[in-house]
């Protein structure tokens, strides 16, 4: 039976009405009509303009994508400009070029005793009767000072410089393996890479030229002659940090180390004597040094005694022990016309610097 809209006889075969169902799902909404490439003229337009029944519409211009691309480009440009501005204005930005590493300048002055070196088998009494009686023991004698940020370096960077300088002092003057064991690596790893060649040459070809004396880098004794009578080394001194320029921090240290030494013959009851080393060191740090926990040792001024001025103290220190006196004669003469040489220096160890036994 046919539907309400069908003729009583039904839809004839092949009639146009029979295929309407396949177009019922097509909806000609407004967007479809507006997007059509062909548009029919109105009756008035055809009368007045004698235009054809339809006209071709210009393609729709879609400006949304181009606007989004323009906004994206502007955002990228703003972000890039901000990054450049912050990089230029940041107070701790790395400089374009760091200063070259300079070689260490060192001075080692032996101090000869006035008379016989005092000694006793009682090490505690030895210290108690000396100017080192109130010194602290070991690394406790190298405390970190109060620190504050500078114009171009943060609090953390200043503290890092001070800690690195302290580590250098402890390893180079308090480590038993360095003092009498001949070790150098604990000190070497703390140096700026630009000074490693100078450091290595100082130990392979030591010379008293103000550049290549091992005793300018660290404290070490001749283990065939002396040994530590007490591993508790007395220390006292000071250290401070300051900014020298926008790319460099400098730490200055001034410490006195006092060692109890005795003859290296295995006799534990042998008399011990005191040996004093005063070291004034200047460290420099750029930002790479701070990041790597390394330092550039710029200046080392060392005074040590009791020593004999006739002994060569460039490679190792040869202390005068209890009961010994300095040999006659001073250091070897220096030719003032020889380039690269430094004057041979020797001082006198005051009587008050020795224990009053």
mmCIF file of C-alpha atoms in Angstrom:
data_model
loop_
_atom_site.group_PDB
_atom_site.id
_atom_site.type_symbol
_atom_site.label_atom_id
_atom_site.label_comp_id
_atom_site.label_asym_id
_atom_site.label_seq_id
_atom_site.Cartn_x
_atom_site.Cartn_y
_atom_site.Cartn_z
ATOM 1 C CA UNK A 1 0.000 0.000 0.000
ATOM 2 C CA UNK A 2 1.389 3.383 -0.982
ATOM 3 C CA UNK A 3 2.228 6.271 1.351
ATOM 4 C CA UNK A 4 0.137 9.407 1.700
ATOM 5 C CA UNK A 5 2.122 11.266 -0.904
ATOM 6 C CA UNK A 6 2.180 8.495 -3.461
ATOM 7 C CA UNK A 7 -0.389 8.346 -6.306
ATOM 8 C CA UNK A 8 -3.064 5.696 -5.879
ATOM 9 C CA UNK A 9 -1.411 3.506 -8.435
ATOM 10 C CA UNK A 10 1.977 3.917 -6.770
ATOM 11 C CA UNK A 11 5.077 5.441 -8.327
ATOM 12 C CA UNK A 12 5.509 4.399 -11.942
ATOM 13 C CA UNK A 13 8.680 2.548 -12.749
ATOM 14 C CA UNK A 14 11.383 4.894 -14.111
ATOM 15 C CA UNK A 15 9.493 8.038 -12.984
ATOM 16 C CA UNK A 16 11.597 10.832 -11.511
ATOM 17 C CA UNK A 17 9.786 10.626 -8.191
ATOM 18 C CA UNK A 18 11.136 7.178 -7.651
ATOM 19 C CA UNK A 19 14.723 8.399 -6.962
ATOM 20 C CA UNK A 20 14.001 11.202 -4.507
ATOM 21 C CA UNK A 21 15.015 9.167 -1.512
ATOM 22 C CA UNK A 22 18.694 9.279 -2.428
ATOM 23 C CA UNK A 23 18.743 13.138 -2.265
ATOM 24 C CA UNK A 24 16.724 13.532 0.941
ATOM 25 C CA UNK A 25 19.927 13.478 3.053
ATOM 26 C CA UNK A 26 21.418 16.457 1.156
ATOM 27 C CA UNK A 27 20.822 19.729 3.009
ATOM 28 C CA UNK A 28 21.526 22.967 1.189
ATOM 29 C CA UNK A 29 22.278 25.133 4.208
ATOM 30 C CA UNK A 30 23.432 28.746 4.085
ATOM 31 C CA UNK A 31 27.154 27.947 4.205
ATOM 32 C CA UNK A 32 26.795 25.587 1.272
ATOM 33 C CA UNK A 33 24.972 28.218 -0.766
ATOM 34 C CA UNK A 34 27.477 30.970 0.113
ATOM 35 C CA UNK A 35 30.367 28.735 -0.905
ATOM 36 C CA UNK A 36 28.939 27.960 -4.326
ATOM 37 C CA UNK A 37 31.110 29.114 -7.213
ATOM 38 C CA UNK A 38 28.049 29.977 -9.334
ATOM 39 C CA UNK A 39 25.383 32.417 -8.177
ATOM 40 C CA UNK A 40 22.088 33.192 -9.875
ATOM 41 C CA UNK A 41 21.379 36.822 -10.766
ATOM 42 C CA UNK A 42 18.129 38.333 -9.510
ATOM 43 C CA UNK A 43 15.345 39.155 -11.971
ATOM 44 C CA UNK A 44 15.988 42.874 -11.575
ATOM 45 C CA UNK A 45 19.721 42.391 -12.330
ATOM 46 C CA UNK A 46 18.893 40.443 -15.471
ATOM 47 C CA UNK A 47 16.456 43.144 -16.659
ATOM 48 C CA UNK A 48 18.659 46.174 -15.971
ATOM 49 C CA UNK A 49 22.117 44.719 -16.650
ATOM 50 C CA UNK A 50 21.164 42.163 -19.330
ATOM 51 C CA UNK A 51 23.318 39.753 -17.373
ATOM 52 C CA UNK A 52 23.177 36.020 -17.887
ATOM 53 C CA UNK A 53 21.182 33.904 -15.515
ATOM 54 C CA UNK A 54 24.163 33.056 -13.334
ATOM 55 C CA UNK A 55 27.513 34.622 -12.492
ATOM 56 C CA UNK A 56 30.759 33.202 -11.175
ATOM 57 C CA UNK A 57 31.492 34.298 -7.586
ATOM 58 C CA UNK A 58 35.011 35.289 -6.575
ATOM 59 C CA UNK A 59 36.638 32.745 -4.289
ATOM 60 C CA UNK A 60 36.257 33.390 -0.580
ATOM 61 C CA UNK A 61 39.375 34.796 1.050
ATOM 62 C CA UNK A 62 40.206 33.061 4.262
ATOM 63 C CA UNK A 63 42.338 35.383 6.371
ATOM 64 C CA UNK A 64 42.286 33.306 9.560
ATOM 65 C CA UNK A 65 45.381 31.232 8.817
ATOM 66 C CA UNK A 66 47.517 34.173 7.767
ATOM 67 C CA UNK A 67 46.534 36.079 10.898
ATOM 68 C CA UNK A 68 47.498 33.131 13.092
ATOM 69 C CA UNK A 69 50.848 32.830 11.323
ATOM 70 C CA UNK A 70 51.494 36.547 11.815
ATOM 71 C CA UNK A 71 50.653 36.305 15.528
ATOM 72 C CA UNK A 72 52.953 33.292 15.895
ATOM 73 C CA UNK A 73 55.838 35.136 14.227
ATOM 74 C CA UNK A 74 55.302 38.138 16.497
ATOM 75 C CA UNK A 75 55.285 35.931 19.597
ATOM 76 C CA UNK A 76 58.530 34.245 18.542
ATOM 77 C CA UNK A 77 60.149 37.615 17.866
ATOM 78 C CA UNK A 78 59.070 38.948 21.277
ATOM 79 C CA UNK A 79 60.369 35.831 23.074
ATOM 80 C CA UNK A 80 63.703 35.984 21.243
ATOM 81 C CA UNK A 81 64.118 39.674 22.010
ATOM 82 C CA UNK A 82 63.299 39.079 25.685
ATOM 83 C CA UNK A 83 65.895 36.292 25.899
ATOM 84 C CA UNK A 84 68.577 38.545 24.408
ATOM 85 C CA UNK A 85 67.657 41.402 26.764
ATOM 86 C CA UNK A 86 67.750 39.172 29.845
ATOM 87 C CA UNK A 87 71.074 37.698 28.734
ATOM 88 C CA UNK A 88 72.610 41.145 28.421
ATOM 89 C CA UNK A 89 71.140 42.462 31.646
ATOM 90 C CA UNK A 90 71.802 39.394 33.832
ATOM 91 C CA UNK A 91 74.380 40.362 36.489
ATOM 92 C CA UNK A 92 76.078 36.929 36.502
ATOM 93 C CA UNK A 93 76.281 36.338 32.765
ATOM 94 C CA UNK A 94 79.540 34.766 31.578
ATOM 95 C CA UNK A 95 81.757 37.301 29.787
ATOM 96 C CA UNK A 96 82.453 36.814 26.113
ATOM 97 C CA UNK A 97 86.129 36.196 26.719
ATOM 98 C CA UNK A 98 87.895 35.205 29.945
ATOM 99 C CA UNK A 99 91.329 36.531 30.813
ATOM 100 C CA UNK A 100 94.198 34.167 29.980
ATOM 101 C CA UNK A 101 95.699 32.171 32.841
ATOM 102 C CA UNK A 102 98.957 33.660 34.096
ATOM 103 C CA UNK A 103 101.872 31.600 35.457
ATOM 104 C CA UNK A 104 102.434 31.379 39.185
ATOM 105 C CA UNK A 105 104.994 33.823 40.572
ATOM 106 C CA UNK A 106 106.676 32.370 43.657
ATOM 107 C CA UNK A 107 109.247 33.362 46.253
ATOM 108 C CA UNK A 108 110.681 30.864 48.733
ATOM 109 C CA UNK A 109 112.850 32.329 51.493
ATOM 110 C CA UNK A 110 114.774 30.009 53.868
ATOM 111 C CA UNK A 111 115.142 31.248 57.442
ATOM 112 C CA UNK A 112 118.384 30.303 59.175
ATOM 113 C CA UNK A 113 118.372 29.808 62.979
ATOM 114 C CA UNK A 114 120.520 31.868 65.333
ATOM 115 C CA UNK A 115 122.389 29.104 67.085
ATOM 116 C CA UNK A 116 121.326 25.559 67.861
ATOM 117 C CA UNK A 117 117.806 24.358 67.100
ATOM 118 C CA UNK A 118 115.988 23.561 70.409
ATOM 119 C CA UNK A 119 114.316 20.191 70.764
ATOM 120 C CA UNK A 120 112.756 17.695 73.161
ATOM 121 C CA UNK A 121 111.100 14.296 73.015
ATOM 122 C CA UNK A 122 107.957 15.792 74.616
ATOM 123 C CA UNK A 123 106.057 17.193 71.620
ATOM 124 C CA UNK A 124 103.298 18.733 73.747
ATOM 125 C CA UNK A 125 105.867 20.647 75.763
ATOM 126 C CA UNK A 126 107.532 21.709 72.541
ATOM 127 C CA UNK A 127 104.322 23.315 71.288
ATOM 128 C CA UNK A 128 103.385 24.749 74.675
ATOM 129 C CA UNK A 129 106.675 26.680 74.897
ATOM 130 C CA UNK A 130 106.380 28.088 71.349
ATOM 131 C CA UNK A 131 104.362 30.890 69.706
ATOM 132 C CA UNK A 132 102.131 28.134 68.283
ATOM 133 C CA UNK A 133 100.740 27.226 71.696
ATOM 134 C CA UNK A 134 97.317 28.691 70.893
ATOM 135 C CA UNK A 135 97.163 27.608 67.265
ATOM 136 C CA UNK A 136 94.415 25.281 66.143
ATOM 137 C CA UNK A 137 95.075 21.773 64.892
ATOM 138 C CA UNK A 138 94.886 20.853 61.200
ATOM 139 C CA UNK A 139 92.059 22.115 59.013
ATOM 140 C CA UNK A 140 90.393 23.753 62.029
ATOM 141 C CA UNK A 141 93.100 26.381 61.772
ATOM 142 C CA UNK A 142 91.792 27.369 58.313
ATOM 143 C CA UNK A 143 88.244 28.570 59.073
ATOM 144 C CA UNK A 144 86.143 30.228 56.404
ATOM 145 C CA UNK A 145 85.562 33.950 56.978
ATOM 146 C CA UNK A 146 82.194 35.653 56.808
ATOM 147 C CA UNK A 147 81.397 36.276 53.155
ATOM 148 C CA UNK A 148 78.970 38.337 51.126
ATOM 149 C CA UNK A 149 78.120 38.765 47.479
ATOM 150 C CA UNK A 150 79.955 41.253 45.291
ATOM 151 C CA UNK A 151 78.751 43.398 42.411
ATOM 152 C CA UNK A 152 79.144 40.593 39.858
ATOM 153 C CA UNK A 153 79.359 37.406 41.947
ATOM 154 C CA UNK A 154 76.681 35.779 44.090
ATOM 155 C CA UNK A 155 76.990 34.628 47.697
ATOM 156 C CA UNK A 156 77.325 31.032 46.521
ATOM 157 C CA UNK A 157 80.141 31.881 44.120
ATOM 158 C CA UNK A 158 82.109 33.727 46.814
ATOM 159 C CA UNK A 159 81.708 30.792 49.211
ATOM 160 C CA UNK A 160 82.828 28.376 46.480
ATOM 161 C CA UNK A 161 86.008 30.413 45.957
ATOM 162 C CA UNK A 162 86.781 30.400 49.685
ATOM 163 C CA UNK A 163 86.147 26.653 50.002
ATOM 164 C CA UNK A 164 88.399 25.910 47.026
ATOM 165 C CA UNK A 165 91.183 28.047 48.498
ATOM 166 C CA UNK A 166 90.835 26.253 51.837
ATOM 167 C CA UNK A 167 90.947 22.855 50.122
ATOM 168 C CA UNK A 168 94.155 23.903 48.402
ATOM 169 C CA UNK A 169 95.731 24.967 51.698
ATOM 170 C CA UNK A 170 94.730 21.754 53.460
ATOM 171 C CA UNK A 171 95.936 19.482 50.677
ATOM 172 C CA UNK A 172 99.169 21.335 49.977
ATOM 173 C CA UNK A 173 100.313 21.826 53.578
ATOM 174 C CA UNK A 174 98.502 19.311 55.815
ATOM 175 C CA UNK A 175 98.163 16.098 53.795
ATOM 176 C CA UNK A 176 100.788 13.591 55.075
ATOM 177 C CA UNK A 177 100.959 11.994 51.617
ATOM 178 C CA UNK A 178 102.000 15.347 50.170
ATOM 179 C CA UNK A 179 104.300 16.349 53.043
ATOM 180 C CA UNK A 180 106.455 13.220 53.140
ATOM 181 C CA UNK A 181 104.963 10.814 50.603
ATOM 182 C CA UNK A 182 105.784 12.632 47.398
ATOM 183 C CA UNK A 183 102.170 12.853 46.239
ATOM 184 C CA UNK A 184 101.194 15.783 44.003
ATOM 185 C CA UNK A 185 97.840 14.790 42.494
ATOM 186 C CA UNK A 186 95.699 16.012 45.453
ATOM 187 C CA UNK A 187 97.047 19.510 44.770
ATOM 188 C CA UNK A 188 97.207 19.289 40.988
ATOM 189 C CA UNK A 189 93.501 18.541 40.541
ATOM 190 C CA UNK A 190 92.616 21.859 42.188
ATOM 191 C CA UNK A 191 94.592 23.969 39.713
ATOM 192 C CA UNK A 192 93.297 25.787 36.648
ATOM 193 C CA UNK A 193 94.086 23.785 33.503
ATOM 194 C CA UNK A 194 96.173 26.674 32.201
ATOM 195 C CA UNK A 195 98.725 26.146 35.004
ATOM 196 C CA UNK A 196 99.117 22.375 34.764
ATOM 197 C CA UNK A 197 102.101 22.508 32.404
ATOM 198 C CA UNK A 198 103.936 24.855 34.748
ATOM 199 C CA UNK A 199 103.061 22.649 37.715
ATOM 200 C CA UNK A 200 104.276 19.476 36.000
ATOM 201 C CA UNK A 201 107.500 21.108 34.839
ATOM 202 C CA UNK A 202 108.176 22.276 38.390
ATOM 203 C CA UNK A 203 108.349 18.653 39.549
ATOM 204 C CA UNK A 204 110.074 17.135 36.527
ATOM 205 C CA UNK A 205 112.688 19.904 36.219
ATOM 206 C CA UNK A 206 112.657 21.893 39.494
ATOM 207 C CA UNK A 207 114.640 25.103 39.594
ATOM 208 C CA UNK A 208 114.776 28.227 41.752
ATOM 209 C CA UNK A 209 113.733 30.647 39.000
ATOM 210 C CA UNK A 210 110.639 32.047 40.636
ATOM 211 C CA UNK A 211 108.402 29.888 38.423
ATOM 212 C CA UNK A 212 109.311 26.213 38.855
ATOM 213 C CA UNK A 213 110.066 25.472 42.519
ATOM 214 C CA UNK A 214 107.892 22.652 43.905
ATOM 215 C CA UNK A 215 108.026 24.276 47.341
ATOM 216 C CA UNK A 216 106.223 27.268 45.857
ATOM 217 C CA UNK A 217 103.229 25.045 45.055
ATOM 218 C CA UNK A 218 103.171 22.929 48.227
ATOM 219 C CA UNK A 219 105.020 21.994 51.393
ATOM 220 C CA UNK A 220 107.117 18.822 51.200
ATOM 221 C CA UNK A 221 110.052 17.472 53.143
ATOM 222 C CA UNK A 222 112.806 15.064 52.254
ATOM 223 C CA UNK A 223 111.432 11.768 53.673
ATOM 224 C CA UNK A 224 114.906 10.262 53.783
ATOM 225 C CA UNK A 225 115.933 12.857 56.377
ATOM 226 C CA UNK A 226 112.864 13.818 58.415
ATOM 227 C CA UNK A 227 109.460 12.546 59.476
ATOM 228 C CA UNK A 228 106.485 13.957 61.332
ATOM 229 C CA UNK A 229 106.834 13.541 65.085
ATOM 230 C CA UNK A 230 103.183 14.533 65.515
ATOM 231 C CA UNK A 231 100.528 14.438 62.751
ATOM 232 C CA UNK A 232 98.562 17.193 64.532
ATOM 233 C CA UNK A 233 99.983 20.181 62.687
ATOM 234 C CA UNK A 234 99.314 23.594 64.235
ATOM 235 C CA UNK A 235 97.839 26.294 61.987
ATOM 236 C CA UNK A 236 96.776 29.915 62.285
ATOM 237 C CA UNK A 237 95.962 32.545 59.677
ATOM 238 C CA UNK A 238 93.378 34.476 57.741
ATOM 239 C CA UNK A 239 91.709 34.574 54.340
ATOM 240 C CA UNK A 240 89.499 37.034 52.516
ATOM 241 C CA UNK A 241 87.737 37.328 49.159
ATOM 242 C CA UNK A 242 87.309 40.377 46.934
ATOM 243 C CA UNK A 243 86.226 41.137 43.385
ATOM 244 C CA UNK A 244 89.003 42.483 41.187
ATOM 245 C CA UNK A 245 86.850 42.990 38.084
ATOM 246 C CA UNK A 246 83.534 41.817 36.648
ATOM 247 C CA UNK A 247 84.973 38.427 35.678
ATOM 248 C CA UNK A 248 87.453 37.678 38.479
ATOM 249 C CA UNK A 249 87.315 36.888 42.175
ATOM 250 C CA UNK A 250 90.508 36.949 44.241
ATOM 251 C CA UNK A 251 91.090 35.137 47.525
ATOM 252 C CA UNK A 252 94.103 36.149 49.624
ATOM 253 C CA UNK A 253 95.365 33.814 52.353
ATOM 254 C CA UNK A 254 98.082 34.237 54.995
ATOM 255 C CA UNK A 255 98.711 31.190 57.213
ATOM 256 C CA UNK A 256 101.477 29.904 59.465
ATOM 257 C CA UNK A 257 101.939 26.127 59.672
ATOM 258 C CA UNK A 258 104.016 24.620 62.488
ATOM 259 C CA UNK A 259 105.291 21.040 62.182
ATOM 260 C CA UNK A 260 106.906 18.841 64.825
ATOM 261 C CA UNK A 261 109.711 16.949 63.047
ATOM 262 C CA UNK A 262 112.388 14.431 63.986
ATOM 263 C CA UNK A 263 115.097 12.457 62.286
ATOM 264 C CA UNK A 264 113.770 9.742 59.986
ATOM 265 C CA UNK A 265 115.564 6.830 61.652
ATOM 266 C CA UNK A 266 112.628 5.090 63.257
ATOM 267 C CA UNK A 267 113.539 6.115 66.805
ATOM 268 C CA UNK A 268 110.304 7.264 68.426
ATOM 269 C CA UNK A 269 112.151 8.597 71.432
ATOM 270 C CA UNK A 270 114.350 10.902 69.384
ATOM 271 C CA UNK A 271 114.113 14.589 70.132
ATOM 272 C CA UNK A 272 111.681 16.581 68.031
ATOM 273 C CA UNK A 273 111.918 20.190 66.942
ATOM 274 C CA UNK A 274 109.516 22.658 65.390
ATOM 275 C CA UNK A 275 109.593 23.773 61.787
ATOM 276 C CA UNK A 276 107.571 26.800 60.683
ATOM 277 C CA UNK A 277 106.242 27.672 57.244
ATOM 278 C CA UNK A 278 104.438 30.917 56.534
ATOM 279 C CA UNK A 279 102.568 30.985 53.215
ATOM 280 C CA UNK A 280 100.936 34.015 51.652
ATOM 281 C CA UNK A 281 98.939 32.867 48.619
ATOM 282 C CA UNK A 282 96.833 34.776 46.125
ATOM 283 C CA UNK A 283 94.170 32.813 44.259
ATOM 284 C CA UNK A 284 92.173 33.990 41.242
ATOM 285 C CA UNK A 285 88.869 32.550 40.091
ATOM 286 C CA UNK A 286 86.909 33.064 36.909
ATOM 287 C CA UNK A 287 83.468 31.531 36.455
ATOM 288 C CA UNK A 288 84.845 28.368 34.871
ATOM 289 C CA UNK A 289 87.139 27.889 37.889
ATOM 290 C CA UNK A 290 84.183 28.284 40.237
ATOM 291 C CA UNK A 291 82.112 25.790 38.259
ATOM 292 C CA UNK A 292 84.943 23.223 38.167
ATOM 293 C CA UNK A 293 86.093 23.760 41.778
ATOM 294 C CA UNK A 294 89.534 24.861 40.591
ATOM 295 C CA UNK A 295 91.782 27.849 41.210
ATOM 296 C CA UNK A 296 94.496 29.876 39.533
ATOM 297 C CA UNK A 297 97.366 30.311 41.990
ATOM 298 C CA UNK A 298 98.769 33.718 41.087
ATOM 299 C CA UNK A 299 101.315 34.485 43.838
ATOM 300 C CA UNK A 300 103.058 32.360 46.462
ATOM 301 C CA UNK A 301 105.300 34.000 49.046
ATOM 302 C CA UNK A 302 106.836 31.410 51.378
ATOM 303 C CA UNK A 303 109.125 31.765 54.402
ATOM 304 C CA UNK A 304 110.342 28.562 56.064
ATOM 305 C CA UNK A 305 112.773 27.650 58.836
ATOM 306 C CA UNK A 306 114.920 26.632 60.461
ATOM 307 C CA UNK A 307 116.816 25.980 57.236
ATOM 308 C CA UNK A 308 120.380 26.373 56.142
ATOM 309 C CA UNK A 309 120.806 29.090 53.559
ATOM 310 C CA UNK A 310 123.429 26.917 51.865
ATOM 311 C CA UNK A 311 120.800 24.228 51.151
ATOM 312 C CA UNK A 312 118.693 24.280 47.990
ATOM 313 C CA UNK A 313 115.049 24.581 49.088
ATOM 314 C CA UNK A 314 113.486 24.712 45.645
ATOM 315 C CA UNK A 315 112.705 20.987 45.286
ATOM 316 C CA UNK A 316 112.219 19.857 48.905
ATOM 317 C CA UNK A 317 112.632 21.435 52.305
ATOM 318 C CA UNK A 318 115.581 20.141 54.350
ATOM 319 C CA UNK A 319 114.825 21.286 57.919
ATOM 320 C CA UNK A 320 117.465 21.632 60.572
ATOM 321 C CA UNK A 321 116.472 19.356 63.442
ATOM 322 C CA UNK A 322 117.035 19.394 67.203
ATOM 323 C CA UNK A 323 120.626 20.179 68.109
ATOM 324 C CA UNK A 324 121.667 21.195 64.575
ATOM 325 C CA UNK A 325 122.999 24.569 63.465
ATOM 326 C CA UNK A 326 123.014 26.284 60.092
ATOM 327 C CA UNK A 327 125.927 25.680 57.789
ATOM 328 C CA UNK A 328 128.227 28.568 57.114
ATOM 329 C CA UNK A 329 127.777 30.458 53.895
ATOM 330 C CA UNK A 330 124.791 31.916 52.211
ATOM 331 C CA UNK A 331 122.955 30.983 49.066
ATOM 332 C CA UNK A 332 124.769 30.704 45.770
ATOM 333 C CA UNK A 333 125.293 33.997 43.991
ATOM 334 C CA UNK A 334 122.966 35.172 41.263
ATOM 335 C CA UNK A 335 124.080 36.665 37.971
ATOM 336 C CA UNK A 336 122.117 39.930 37.498
ATOM 337 C CA UNK A 337 122.752 39.751 33.752
ATOM 338 C CA UNK A 338 121.155 36.322 33.405
ATOM 339 C CA UNK A 339 117.588 36.670 32.189
ATOM 340 C CA UNK A 340 114.952 34.618 33.915
ATOM 341 C CA UNK A 341 116.877 34.388 37.190
ATOM 342 C CA UNK A 342 115.747 35.713 40.554
ATOM 343 C CA UNK A 343 117.871 36.971 43.436
ATOM 344 C CA UNK A 344 118.801 34.315 45.978
ATOM 345 C CA UNK A 345 117.201 35.276 49.288
ATOM 346 C CA UNK A 346 117.789 34.113 52.837
ATOM 347 C CA UNK A 347 116.535 35.407 56.145
ATOM 348 C CA UNK A 348 117.256 34.943 59.807
ATOM 349 C CA UNK A 349 114.855 33.105 62.103
ATOM 350 C CA UNK A 350 114.263 35.184 65.208
ATOM 351 C CA UNK A 351 114.975 33.545 68.544
ATOM 352 C CA UNK A 352 111.420 34.231 69.649
ATOM 353 C CA UNK A 353 110.112 32.031 66.856
ATOM 354 C CA UNK A 354 111.686 28.964 68.488
ATOM 355 C CA UNK A 355 110.467 27.166 71.628
ATOM 356 C CA UNK A 356 111.947 28.461 74.880
ATOM 357 C CA UNK A 357 113.053 25.197 76.425
#
